[in-house]
Coordinates of C-alpha atoms and ligand atoms in Angstrom, one line a residue:
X1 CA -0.9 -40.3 24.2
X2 CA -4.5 -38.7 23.6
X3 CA -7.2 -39.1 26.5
X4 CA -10.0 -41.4 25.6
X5 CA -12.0 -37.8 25.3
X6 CA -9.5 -36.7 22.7
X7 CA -9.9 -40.5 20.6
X8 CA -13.7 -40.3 20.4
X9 CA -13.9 -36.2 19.1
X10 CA -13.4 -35.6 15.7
X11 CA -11.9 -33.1 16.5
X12 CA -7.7 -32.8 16.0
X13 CA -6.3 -33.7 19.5
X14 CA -4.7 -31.2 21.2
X15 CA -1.2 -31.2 20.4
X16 CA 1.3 -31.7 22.8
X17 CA 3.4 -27.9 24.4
X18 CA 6.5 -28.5 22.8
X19 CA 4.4 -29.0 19.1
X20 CA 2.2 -26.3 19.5
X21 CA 4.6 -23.7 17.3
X22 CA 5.8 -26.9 15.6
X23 CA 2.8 -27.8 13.3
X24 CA -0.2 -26.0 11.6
X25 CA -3.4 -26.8 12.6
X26 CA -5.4 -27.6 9.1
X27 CA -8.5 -25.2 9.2
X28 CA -11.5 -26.0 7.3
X29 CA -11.6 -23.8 4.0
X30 CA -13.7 -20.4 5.0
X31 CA -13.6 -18.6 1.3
X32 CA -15.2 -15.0 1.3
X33 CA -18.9 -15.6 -0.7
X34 CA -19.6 -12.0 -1.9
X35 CA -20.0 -11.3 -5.3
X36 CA -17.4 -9.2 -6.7
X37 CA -19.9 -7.8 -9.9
X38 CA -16.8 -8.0 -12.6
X39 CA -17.4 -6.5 -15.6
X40 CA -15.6 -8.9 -18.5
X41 CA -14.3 -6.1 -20.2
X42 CA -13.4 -2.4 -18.8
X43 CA -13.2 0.6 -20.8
X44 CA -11.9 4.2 -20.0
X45 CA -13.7 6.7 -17.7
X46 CA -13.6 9.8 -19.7
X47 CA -15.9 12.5 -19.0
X48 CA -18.2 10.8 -17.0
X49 CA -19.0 7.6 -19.3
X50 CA -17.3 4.4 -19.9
X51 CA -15.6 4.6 -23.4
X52 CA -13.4 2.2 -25.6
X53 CA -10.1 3.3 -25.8
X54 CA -9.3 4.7 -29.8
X55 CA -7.1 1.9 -31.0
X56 CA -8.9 -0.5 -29.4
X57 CA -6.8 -2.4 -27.5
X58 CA -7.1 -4.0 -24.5
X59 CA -4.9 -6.4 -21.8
X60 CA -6.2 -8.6 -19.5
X61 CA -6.1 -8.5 -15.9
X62 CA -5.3 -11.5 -14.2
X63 CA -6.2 -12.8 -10.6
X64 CA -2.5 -13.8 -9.4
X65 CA -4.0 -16.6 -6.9
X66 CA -4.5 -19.2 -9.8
X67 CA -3.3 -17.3 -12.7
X68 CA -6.8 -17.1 -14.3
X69 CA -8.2 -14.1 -16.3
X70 CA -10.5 -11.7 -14.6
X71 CA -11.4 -8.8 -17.5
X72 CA -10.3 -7.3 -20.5
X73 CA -8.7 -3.6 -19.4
X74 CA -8.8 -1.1 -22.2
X75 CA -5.5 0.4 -23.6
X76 CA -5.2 4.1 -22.9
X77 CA -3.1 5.6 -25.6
X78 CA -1.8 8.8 -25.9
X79 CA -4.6 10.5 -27.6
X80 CA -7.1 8.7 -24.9
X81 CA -4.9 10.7 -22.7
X82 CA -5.2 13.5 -24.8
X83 CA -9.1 12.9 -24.0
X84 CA -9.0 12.7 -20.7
X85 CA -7.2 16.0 -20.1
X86 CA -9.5 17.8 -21.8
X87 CA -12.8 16.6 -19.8
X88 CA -10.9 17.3 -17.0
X89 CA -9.7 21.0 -18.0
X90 CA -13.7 21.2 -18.8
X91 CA -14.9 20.4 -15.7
X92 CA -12.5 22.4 -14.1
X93 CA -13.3 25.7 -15.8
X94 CA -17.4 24.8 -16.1
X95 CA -18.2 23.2 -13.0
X96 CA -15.8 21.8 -10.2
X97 CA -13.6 24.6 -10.2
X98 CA -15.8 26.8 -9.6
X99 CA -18.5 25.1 -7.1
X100 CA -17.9 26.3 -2.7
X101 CA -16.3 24.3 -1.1
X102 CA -19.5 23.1 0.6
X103 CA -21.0 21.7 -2.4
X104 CA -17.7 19.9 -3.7
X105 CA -18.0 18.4 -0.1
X106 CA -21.8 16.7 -0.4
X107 CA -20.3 14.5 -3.6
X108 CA -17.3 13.2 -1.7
X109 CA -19.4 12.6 1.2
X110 CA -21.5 10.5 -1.7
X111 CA -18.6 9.0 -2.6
X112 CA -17.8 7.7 0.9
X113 CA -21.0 6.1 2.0
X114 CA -21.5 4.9 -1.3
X115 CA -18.2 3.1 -0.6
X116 CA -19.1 1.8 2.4
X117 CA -22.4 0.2 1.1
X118 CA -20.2 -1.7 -1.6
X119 CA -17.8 -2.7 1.2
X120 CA -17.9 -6.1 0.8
X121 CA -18.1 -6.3 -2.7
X122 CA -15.4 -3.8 -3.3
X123 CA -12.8 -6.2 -0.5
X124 CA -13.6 -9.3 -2.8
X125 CA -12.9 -7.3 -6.3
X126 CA -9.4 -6.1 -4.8
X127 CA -8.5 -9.6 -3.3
X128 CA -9.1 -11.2 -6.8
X129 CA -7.2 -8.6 -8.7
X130 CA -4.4 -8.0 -6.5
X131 CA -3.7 -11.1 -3.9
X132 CA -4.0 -9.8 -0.5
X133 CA -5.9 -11.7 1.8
X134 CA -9.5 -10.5 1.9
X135 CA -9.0 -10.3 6.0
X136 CA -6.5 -7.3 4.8
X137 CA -9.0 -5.7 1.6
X138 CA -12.3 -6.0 4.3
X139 CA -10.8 -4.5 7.6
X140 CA -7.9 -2.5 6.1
X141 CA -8.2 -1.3 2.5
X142 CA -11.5 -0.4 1.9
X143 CA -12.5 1.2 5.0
X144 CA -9.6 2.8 4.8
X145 CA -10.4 3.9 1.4
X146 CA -13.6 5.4 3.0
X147 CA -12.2 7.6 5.6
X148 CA -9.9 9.2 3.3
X149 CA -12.9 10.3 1.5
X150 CA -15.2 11.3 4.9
X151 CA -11.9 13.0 6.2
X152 CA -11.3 15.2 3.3
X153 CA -15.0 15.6 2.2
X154 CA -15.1 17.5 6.2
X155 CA -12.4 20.0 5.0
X156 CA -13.8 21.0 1.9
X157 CA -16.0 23.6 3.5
X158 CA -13.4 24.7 5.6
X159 CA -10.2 25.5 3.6
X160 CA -9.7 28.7 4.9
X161 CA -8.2 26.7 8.0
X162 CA -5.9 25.0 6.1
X163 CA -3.2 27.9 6.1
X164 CA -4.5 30.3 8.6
X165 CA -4.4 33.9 7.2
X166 CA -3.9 32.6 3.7
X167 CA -6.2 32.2 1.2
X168 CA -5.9 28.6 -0.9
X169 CA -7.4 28.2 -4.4
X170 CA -7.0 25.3 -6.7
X171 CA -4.0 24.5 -9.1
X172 CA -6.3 23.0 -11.8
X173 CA -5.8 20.0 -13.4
X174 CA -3.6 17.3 -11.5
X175 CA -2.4 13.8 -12.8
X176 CA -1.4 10.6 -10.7
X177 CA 0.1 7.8 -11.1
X178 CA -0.6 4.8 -8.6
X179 CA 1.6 1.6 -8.4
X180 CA -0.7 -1.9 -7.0
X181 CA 0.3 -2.6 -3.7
X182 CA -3.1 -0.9 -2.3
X183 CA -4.9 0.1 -5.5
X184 CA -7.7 1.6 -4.2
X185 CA -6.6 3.0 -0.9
X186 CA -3.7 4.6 -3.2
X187 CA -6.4 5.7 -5.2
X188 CA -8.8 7.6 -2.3
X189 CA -5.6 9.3 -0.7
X190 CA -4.5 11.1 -4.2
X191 CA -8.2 11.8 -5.9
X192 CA -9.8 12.5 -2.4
X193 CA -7.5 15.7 -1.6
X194 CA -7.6 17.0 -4.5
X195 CA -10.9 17.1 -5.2
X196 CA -11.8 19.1 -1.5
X197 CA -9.3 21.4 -3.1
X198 CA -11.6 22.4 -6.3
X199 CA -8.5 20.0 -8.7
X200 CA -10.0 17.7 -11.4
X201 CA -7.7 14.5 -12.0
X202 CA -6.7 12.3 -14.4
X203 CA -5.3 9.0 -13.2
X204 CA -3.8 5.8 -14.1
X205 CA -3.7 3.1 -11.9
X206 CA -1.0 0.5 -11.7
X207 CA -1.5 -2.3 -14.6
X208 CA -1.7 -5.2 -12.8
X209 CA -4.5 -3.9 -10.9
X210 CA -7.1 -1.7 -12.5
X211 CA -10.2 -3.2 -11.3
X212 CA -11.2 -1.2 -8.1
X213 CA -10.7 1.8 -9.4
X214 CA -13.0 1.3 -12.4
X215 CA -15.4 0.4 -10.2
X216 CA -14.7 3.3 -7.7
X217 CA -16.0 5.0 -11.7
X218 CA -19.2 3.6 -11.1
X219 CA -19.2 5.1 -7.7
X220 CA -18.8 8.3 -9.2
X221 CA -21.3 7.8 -11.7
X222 CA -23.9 7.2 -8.8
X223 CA -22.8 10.2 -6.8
X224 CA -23.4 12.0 -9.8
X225 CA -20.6 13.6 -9.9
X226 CA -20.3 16.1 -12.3
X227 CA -18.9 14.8 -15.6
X228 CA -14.8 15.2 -16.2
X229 CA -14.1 16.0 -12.9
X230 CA -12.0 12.7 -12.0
X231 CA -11.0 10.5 -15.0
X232 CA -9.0 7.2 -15.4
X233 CA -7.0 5.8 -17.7
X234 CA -5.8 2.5 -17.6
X235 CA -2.4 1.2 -19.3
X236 CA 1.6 0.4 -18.5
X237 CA 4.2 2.5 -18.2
X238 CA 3.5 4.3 -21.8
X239 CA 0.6 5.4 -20.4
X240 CA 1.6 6.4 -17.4
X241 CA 4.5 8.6 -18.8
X242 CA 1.2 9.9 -21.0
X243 CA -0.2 10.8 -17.7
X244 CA 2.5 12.6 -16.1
X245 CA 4.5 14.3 -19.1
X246 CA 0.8 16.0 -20.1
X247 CA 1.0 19.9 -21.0
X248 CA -2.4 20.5 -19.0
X249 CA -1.1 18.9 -15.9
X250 CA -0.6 21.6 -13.1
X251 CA 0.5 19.2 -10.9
X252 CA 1.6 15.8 -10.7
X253 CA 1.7 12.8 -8.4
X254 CA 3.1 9.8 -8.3
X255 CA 3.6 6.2 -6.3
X256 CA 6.0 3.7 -7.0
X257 CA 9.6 2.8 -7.7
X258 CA 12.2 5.1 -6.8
X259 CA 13.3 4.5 -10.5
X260 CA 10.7 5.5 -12.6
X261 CA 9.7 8.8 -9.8
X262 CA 13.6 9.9 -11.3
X263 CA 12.8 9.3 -14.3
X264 CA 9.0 11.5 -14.2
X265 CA 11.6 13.9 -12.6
X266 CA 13.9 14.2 -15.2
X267 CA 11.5 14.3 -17.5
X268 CA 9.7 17.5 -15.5
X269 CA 12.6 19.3 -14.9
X270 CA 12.1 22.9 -16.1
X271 CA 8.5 23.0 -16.4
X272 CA 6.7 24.8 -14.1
X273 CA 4.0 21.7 -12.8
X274 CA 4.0 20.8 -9.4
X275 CA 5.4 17.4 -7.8
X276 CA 4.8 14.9 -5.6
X277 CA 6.9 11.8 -5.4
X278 CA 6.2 9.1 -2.8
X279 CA 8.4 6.3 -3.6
X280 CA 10.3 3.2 -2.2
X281 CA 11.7 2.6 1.4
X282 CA 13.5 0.2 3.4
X283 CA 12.4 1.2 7.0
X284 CA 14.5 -0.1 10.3
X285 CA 12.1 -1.7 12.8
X286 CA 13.7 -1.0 16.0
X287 CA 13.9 -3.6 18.8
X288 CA 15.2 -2.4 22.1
X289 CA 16.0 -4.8 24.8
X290 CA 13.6 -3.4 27.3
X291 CA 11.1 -3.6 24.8
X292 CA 7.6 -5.9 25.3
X293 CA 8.7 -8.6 22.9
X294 CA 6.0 -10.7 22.0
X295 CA 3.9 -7.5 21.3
X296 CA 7.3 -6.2 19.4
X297 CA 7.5 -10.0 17.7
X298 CA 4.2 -9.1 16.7
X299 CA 4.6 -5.7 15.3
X300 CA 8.0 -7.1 13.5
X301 CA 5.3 -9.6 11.5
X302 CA 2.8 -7.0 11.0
X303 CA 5.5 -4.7 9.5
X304 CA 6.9 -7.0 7.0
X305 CA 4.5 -9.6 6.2
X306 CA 1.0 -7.4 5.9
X307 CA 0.0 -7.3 2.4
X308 CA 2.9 -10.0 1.4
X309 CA 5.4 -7.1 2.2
X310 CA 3.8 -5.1 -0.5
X311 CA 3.9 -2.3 1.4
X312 CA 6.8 0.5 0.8
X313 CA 6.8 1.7 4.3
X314 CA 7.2 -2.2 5.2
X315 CA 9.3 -2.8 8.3
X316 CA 11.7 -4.6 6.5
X317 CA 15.4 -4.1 8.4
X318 CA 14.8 -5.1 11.6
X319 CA 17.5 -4.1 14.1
X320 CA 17.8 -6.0 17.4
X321 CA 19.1 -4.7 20.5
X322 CA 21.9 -8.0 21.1
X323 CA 21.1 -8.5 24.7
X324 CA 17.3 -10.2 22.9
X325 CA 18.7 -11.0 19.4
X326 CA 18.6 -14.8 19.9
X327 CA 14.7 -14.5 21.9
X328 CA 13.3 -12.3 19.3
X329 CA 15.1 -14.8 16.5
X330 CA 13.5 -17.6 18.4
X331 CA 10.2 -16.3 18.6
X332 CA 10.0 -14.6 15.3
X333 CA 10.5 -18.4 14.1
X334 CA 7.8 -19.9 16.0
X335 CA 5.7 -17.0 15.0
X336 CA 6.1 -17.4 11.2
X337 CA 5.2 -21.0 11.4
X338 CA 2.3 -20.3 12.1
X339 CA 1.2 -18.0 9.0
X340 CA -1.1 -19.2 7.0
X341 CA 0.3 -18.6 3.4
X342 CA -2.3 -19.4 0.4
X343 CA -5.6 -18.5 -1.0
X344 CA -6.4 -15.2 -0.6
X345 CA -9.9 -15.4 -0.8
X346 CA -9.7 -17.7 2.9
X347 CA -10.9 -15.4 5.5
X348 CA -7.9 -17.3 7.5
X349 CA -5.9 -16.5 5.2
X350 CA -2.3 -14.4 6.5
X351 CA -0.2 -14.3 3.7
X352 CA -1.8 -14.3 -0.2
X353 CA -0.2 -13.8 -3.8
X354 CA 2.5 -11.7 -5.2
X355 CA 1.2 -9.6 -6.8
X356 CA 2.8 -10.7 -10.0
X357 CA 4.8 -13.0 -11.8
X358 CA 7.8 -10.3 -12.4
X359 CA 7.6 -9.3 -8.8
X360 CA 7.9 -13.0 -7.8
X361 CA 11.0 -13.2 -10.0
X362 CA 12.2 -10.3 -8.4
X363 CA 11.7 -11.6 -4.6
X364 CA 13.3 -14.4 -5.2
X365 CA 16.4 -13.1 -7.0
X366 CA 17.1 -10.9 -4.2
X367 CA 16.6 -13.8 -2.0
X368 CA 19.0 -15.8 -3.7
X369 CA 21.4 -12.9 -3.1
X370 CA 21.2 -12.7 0.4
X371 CA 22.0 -17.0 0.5
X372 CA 24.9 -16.3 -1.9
X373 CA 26.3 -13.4 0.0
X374 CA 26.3 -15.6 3.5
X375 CA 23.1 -14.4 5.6
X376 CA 21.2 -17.2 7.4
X377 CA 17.8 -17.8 6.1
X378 CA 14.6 -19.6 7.4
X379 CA 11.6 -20.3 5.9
X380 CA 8.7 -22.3 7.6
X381 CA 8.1 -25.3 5.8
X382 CA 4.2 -24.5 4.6
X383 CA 2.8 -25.9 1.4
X384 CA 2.4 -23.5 -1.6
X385 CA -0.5 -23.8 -3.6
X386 CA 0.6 -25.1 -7.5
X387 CA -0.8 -22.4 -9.1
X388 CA -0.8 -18.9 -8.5
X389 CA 2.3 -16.6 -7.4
X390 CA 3.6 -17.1 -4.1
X391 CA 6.3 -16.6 -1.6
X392 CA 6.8 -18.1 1.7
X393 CA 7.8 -15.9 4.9
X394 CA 11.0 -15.9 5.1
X395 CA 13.7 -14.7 7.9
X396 CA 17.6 -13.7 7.5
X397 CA 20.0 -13.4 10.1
X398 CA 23.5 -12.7 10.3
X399 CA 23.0 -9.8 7.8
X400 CA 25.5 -7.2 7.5
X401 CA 24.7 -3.7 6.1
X402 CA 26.6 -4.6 2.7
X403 CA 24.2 -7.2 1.9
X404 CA 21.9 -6.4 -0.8
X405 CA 18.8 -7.7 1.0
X406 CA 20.0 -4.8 4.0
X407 CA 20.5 -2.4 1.5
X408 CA 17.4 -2.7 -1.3
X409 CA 13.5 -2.8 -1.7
X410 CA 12.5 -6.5 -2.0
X411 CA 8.8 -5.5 -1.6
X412 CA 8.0 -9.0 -0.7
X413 CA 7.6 -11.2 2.5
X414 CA 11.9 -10.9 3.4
X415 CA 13.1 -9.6 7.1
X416 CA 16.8 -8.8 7.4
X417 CA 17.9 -8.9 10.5
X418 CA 20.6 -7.0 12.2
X419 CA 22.2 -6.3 15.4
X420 CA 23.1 -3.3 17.6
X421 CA 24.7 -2.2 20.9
X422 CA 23.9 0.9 21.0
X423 CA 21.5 3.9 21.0
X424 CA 23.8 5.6 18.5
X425 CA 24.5 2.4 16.5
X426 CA 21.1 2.0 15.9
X427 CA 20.8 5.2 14.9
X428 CA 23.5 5.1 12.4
X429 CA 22.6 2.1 10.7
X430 CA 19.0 2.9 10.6
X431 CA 20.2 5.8 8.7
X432 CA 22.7 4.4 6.9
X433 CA 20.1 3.6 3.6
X434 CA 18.7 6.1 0.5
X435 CA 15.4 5.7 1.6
X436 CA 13.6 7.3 4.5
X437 CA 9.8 6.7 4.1
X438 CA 9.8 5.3 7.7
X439 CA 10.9 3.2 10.8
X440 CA 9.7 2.0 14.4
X441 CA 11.2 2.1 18.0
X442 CA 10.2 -0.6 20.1
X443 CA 11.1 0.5 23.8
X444 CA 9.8 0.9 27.3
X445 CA 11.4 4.4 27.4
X446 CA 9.3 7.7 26.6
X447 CA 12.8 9.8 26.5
X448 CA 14.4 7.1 24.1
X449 CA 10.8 7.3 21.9
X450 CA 11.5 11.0 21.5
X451 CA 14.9 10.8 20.7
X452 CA 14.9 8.2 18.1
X453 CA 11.8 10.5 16.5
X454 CA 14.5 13.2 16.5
X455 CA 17.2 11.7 15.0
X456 CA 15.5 9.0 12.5
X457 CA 15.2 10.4 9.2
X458 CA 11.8 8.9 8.2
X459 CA 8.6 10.8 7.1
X460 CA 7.0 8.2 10.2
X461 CA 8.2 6.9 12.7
X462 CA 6.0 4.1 15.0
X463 CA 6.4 4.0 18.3
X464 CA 5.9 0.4 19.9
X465 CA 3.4 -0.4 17.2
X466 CA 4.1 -0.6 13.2
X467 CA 1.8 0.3 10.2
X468 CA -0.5 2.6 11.9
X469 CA -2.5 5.0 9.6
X470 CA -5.1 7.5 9.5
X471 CA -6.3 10.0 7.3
X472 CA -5.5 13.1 9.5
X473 CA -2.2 12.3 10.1
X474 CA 0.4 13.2 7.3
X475 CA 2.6 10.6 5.0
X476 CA 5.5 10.8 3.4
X477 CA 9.6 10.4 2.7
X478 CA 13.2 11.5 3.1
X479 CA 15.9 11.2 0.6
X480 CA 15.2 9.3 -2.3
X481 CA 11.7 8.2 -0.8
X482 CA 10.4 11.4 -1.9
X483 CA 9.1 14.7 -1.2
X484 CA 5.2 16.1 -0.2
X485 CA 2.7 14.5 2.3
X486 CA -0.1 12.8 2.0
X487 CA -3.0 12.9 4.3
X488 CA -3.7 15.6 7.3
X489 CA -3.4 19.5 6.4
X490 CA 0.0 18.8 4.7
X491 CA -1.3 16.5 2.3
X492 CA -3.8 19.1 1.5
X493 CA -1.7 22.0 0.9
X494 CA 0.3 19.9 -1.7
X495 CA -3.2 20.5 -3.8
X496 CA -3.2 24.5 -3.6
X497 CA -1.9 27.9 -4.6
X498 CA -1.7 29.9 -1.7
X499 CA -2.6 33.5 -2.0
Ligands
LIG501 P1 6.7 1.1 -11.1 O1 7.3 2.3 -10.5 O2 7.1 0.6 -12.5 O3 5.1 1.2 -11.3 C1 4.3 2.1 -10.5 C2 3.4 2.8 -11.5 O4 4.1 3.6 -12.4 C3 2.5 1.9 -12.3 O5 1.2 2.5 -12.5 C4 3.2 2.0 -13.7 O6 2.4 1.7 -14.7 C5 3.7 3.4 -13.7 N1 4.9 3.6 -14.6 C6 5.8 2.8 -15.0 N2 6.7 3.4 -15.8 C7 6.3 4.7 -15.8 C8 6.8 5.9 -16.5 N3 8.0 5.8 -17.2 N4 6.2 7.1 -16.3 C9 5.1 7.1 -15.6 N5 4.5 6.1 -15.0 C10 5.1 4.9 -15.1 O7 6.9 -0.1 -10.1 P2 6.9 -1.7 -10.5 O8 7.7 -2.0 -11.7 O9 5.5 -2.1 -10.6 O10 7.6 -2.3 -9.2 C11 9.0 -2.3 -9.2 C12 9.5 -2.1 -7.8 O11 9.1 -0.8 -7.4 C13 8.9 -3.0 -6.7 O12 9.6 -4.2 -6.7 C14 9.1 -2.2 -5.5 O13 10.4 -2.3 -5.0 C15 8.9 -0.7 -6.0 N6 7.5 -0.2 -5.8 C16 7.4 0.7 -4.8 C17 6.1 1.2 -4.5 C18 5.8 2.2 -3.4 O14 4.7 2.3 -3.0 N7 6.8 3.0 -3.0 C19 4.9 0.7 -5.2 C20 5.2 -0.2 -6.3 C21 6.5 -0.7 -6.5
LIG502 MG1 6.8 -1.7 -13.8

């Protein structure tokens, strides 16, 4: 019964203990204000300018929170391609190319603050294209986006450290490829090495989301850097094939699928370019049973459902120790009840949009799978907004490693839970996948830390905390997530010739 306190306050009486994981407190709507400045219509950024594309086509972006058009993206063919290269090989010969190091490194310091001063603006134009919560875009992408560029602006007057008693020099021109999961913090950790380096790019971001990084053009324009020296194309996978398959390209790089990086490999063999590949993953989250658990609970949710599980280095395998299996079950329940799954744009916002309709359709079929082929699933039972792409948390148990939800990317909000008994057995399954972008221990053991770090064949692995990144510290794959780092002094020396 509420206290005659409780009955006078408009307030929602304080529930009683046992309903406090049981029900979701209705907020007040708090939608981010900022003005995104959306163009209606985006063209190419070729040499410096803004230009139509030379069929002149165009596709439209849409924001996938209510399925409404945000701009008309221009259609980068393969002569627009063609276009591109050239500024690029221009501005490599004429100007960037041949600028020190500490000039290149004023313009990317440009490019950072000028970055920072559009924070805001910048969050809200990558919420609307994309679907992440603008909590994640404000205090995770963008900033994010910004030290990538302070980081490697610092090295570009100090190269000669970054292979001690070697000399680096540029490869030339490099083009990327960049899926939409983070579209511009994708975006900052390919163009922003390169560019300390002396490299001019051309890049295609990811078709569903093409907005920031046109915008990140204007930034460009502002910081006056000089013309050619980063361009963007914008287009599907023709394009992006285009992009990659180019004669002028020294180097490529690319993010996304495991599927297309083999076939941009295939299509590479024999040539002389340079590769990068960072591709899929399907990371264990280890849970040991002398682990903190409501801080692990928490780093279990941050690793899978961050970003709608758009995230290839997601924690999505999580493998529990079986003396805790049923308490970390239990309170990974309550804790998903409590997500708030819905507008993006709602600063209280946890969970936002799929990215896309096709990647909705693809959750949920590999959902379905994991019903059909006997795992035990839970879902809270939040409302969905009617419009718009979205998926609710969702939880299986009882999975065994011949499941197809243990086994492939679902790149959505899905945890597969397994169980252990062992040091070694967690090893083995951990390993037991194609991927091996990364995976995190959760102990109270510094010796069983190191091991696991030892034996885990992941480019990262976390220890008692999940999705930790910074620019200095190098990313990348095993197996068939791919090859070359990004980020630190490796990432860098991915970008040079070493003489
Ligand atoms: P995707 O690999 O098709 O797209 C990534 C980028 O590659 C986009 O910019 C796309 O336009 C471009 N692209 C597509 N075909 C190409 C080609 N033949 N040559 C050159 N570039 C090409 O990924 P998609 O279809 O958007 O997502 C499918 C699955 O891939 C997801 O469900 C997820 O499992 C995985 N994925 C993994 C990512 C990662 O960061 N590792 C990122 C995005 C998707
Ligand atoms: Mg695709």
């Amino acid at each position: 019964m509420p206290t005659l306190a409780e009955k006078k306050s408009t307030r929602p009486s304080r529930p009683a203990p046992e309903l406090i994981f049981g029900d979701l407190w209705e907020f007040d709507p708090a939608p981010e204000t900022a003005d995104p400045k959306l163009k209606p219509r985006y063209d190419l950024f070729i040499g410096g300018e803004f230009v139509a594309p030379k069929s002149g086509k165009y596709f439209t972006s849409i924001n996938p929170a209510d399925e409404l058009k945000l701009a008309d993206i221009a259609l980068a063919g393969r002569d627009d391609v063609d276009a591109a290269y050239a500024a690029a090989q221009r501005a490599f010969d004429t100007t960037w190319g041949r600028m020190p190091g500490r000039e290149r490194a004023k313009y990317i310091f440009r490019i950072a603050r000028l970055l920072q001063d559009r924070a805001r603006e910048f969050a809200v134009a990558e919420t609307l294209d994309g679907g992440k919560p603008i909590k994640e875009s404000r205090d995770f992408d963008v900033p994010m986006a910004a030290a990538h560029f302070f980081y490697h602006a610092g090295w570009a007057d100090k190269l000669d450290y970054v292979a001690p008693g070697r000399r680096v020099a540029p490869l030339g021109v490099v083009g990327q490829v960049i899926p939409w999961n983070f579209p511009l913090l994708m975006l900052a950790w390919k163009i922003a090495p390169a560019l300390a380096m002396g490299n001019t790019v051309v890049l295609k971001p990811a078709e569903t989301t093409n907005i920031t990084c046109l915008k990140l053009a204007e930034i460009l324009q502002d910081a006056g850097l000089p013309p050619g020296t980063v361009n963007f194309v914008t287009g599907a996978g023709e394009t992006g094939a285009a992009v990659m398959g180019h004669s002028t390209a020294a180097k490529v790089a690319f993010t996304g699928s495991t599927e297309v990086g083999k076939i941009i490999m295939r299509s590479l063999a024999g040539t002389e370019k340079k590769m990068t590949m960072e591709l899929g993953g399907k990371a264990a989250n280890i849970v040991f049973d002398d682990a903190p658990l409501d801080q692990a609970v928490e780093g279990i949710v941050n690793g899978i459902f961050f970003n709608q599980g758009h995230v290839c280095c997601a924690g999505s395998r999580l493998l529990v120790h079986e003396p805790v299996a049923d308490r970390v079950l239990a309170k990974l329940k309550n804790r998903i009840r409590v997500l708030r799954v819905g507008d993006p744009m709602d600063k209280n916002t946890d969970i936002g949009a799929i990215n896309s309709k096709e990647q909705l359709g693809k959750i949920a079929a590999l959902v379905d799978s994991g019903v059909k082929e006997g795992a035990e699933m839970f879902q809270p039972a939040c409302k969905l907004p009617a419009k718009g792409y979205y998926f609710r948390p969702t939880i299986f148990s009882g999975v065994s490693m011949s499941h197809r939800i243990a086994r492939e990317e679902i790149f959505g909000p899905v945890l597969s839970i397994l169980t252990f008994r062992t040091v070694d057995e967690a090893i083995e399954k951990a390993n037991n996948t194609a991927y091996g972008l990364s995976a995190g221990v959760w102990t109270d053991k510094g010796s069983r830390i190191l091991k696991m770090s030892v034996e885990l064949k992941a480019g990262v692995v976390w220890a008692n905390t999940y999705n930790k990144f910074d620019p200095t510290s190098p990313f990348g794959g095993y197996k068939e997530s791919g090859f070359g780092r990004e980020g630190g002094r490796q990432g860098l020396l991915d970008y040079c010739k070493l003489a």
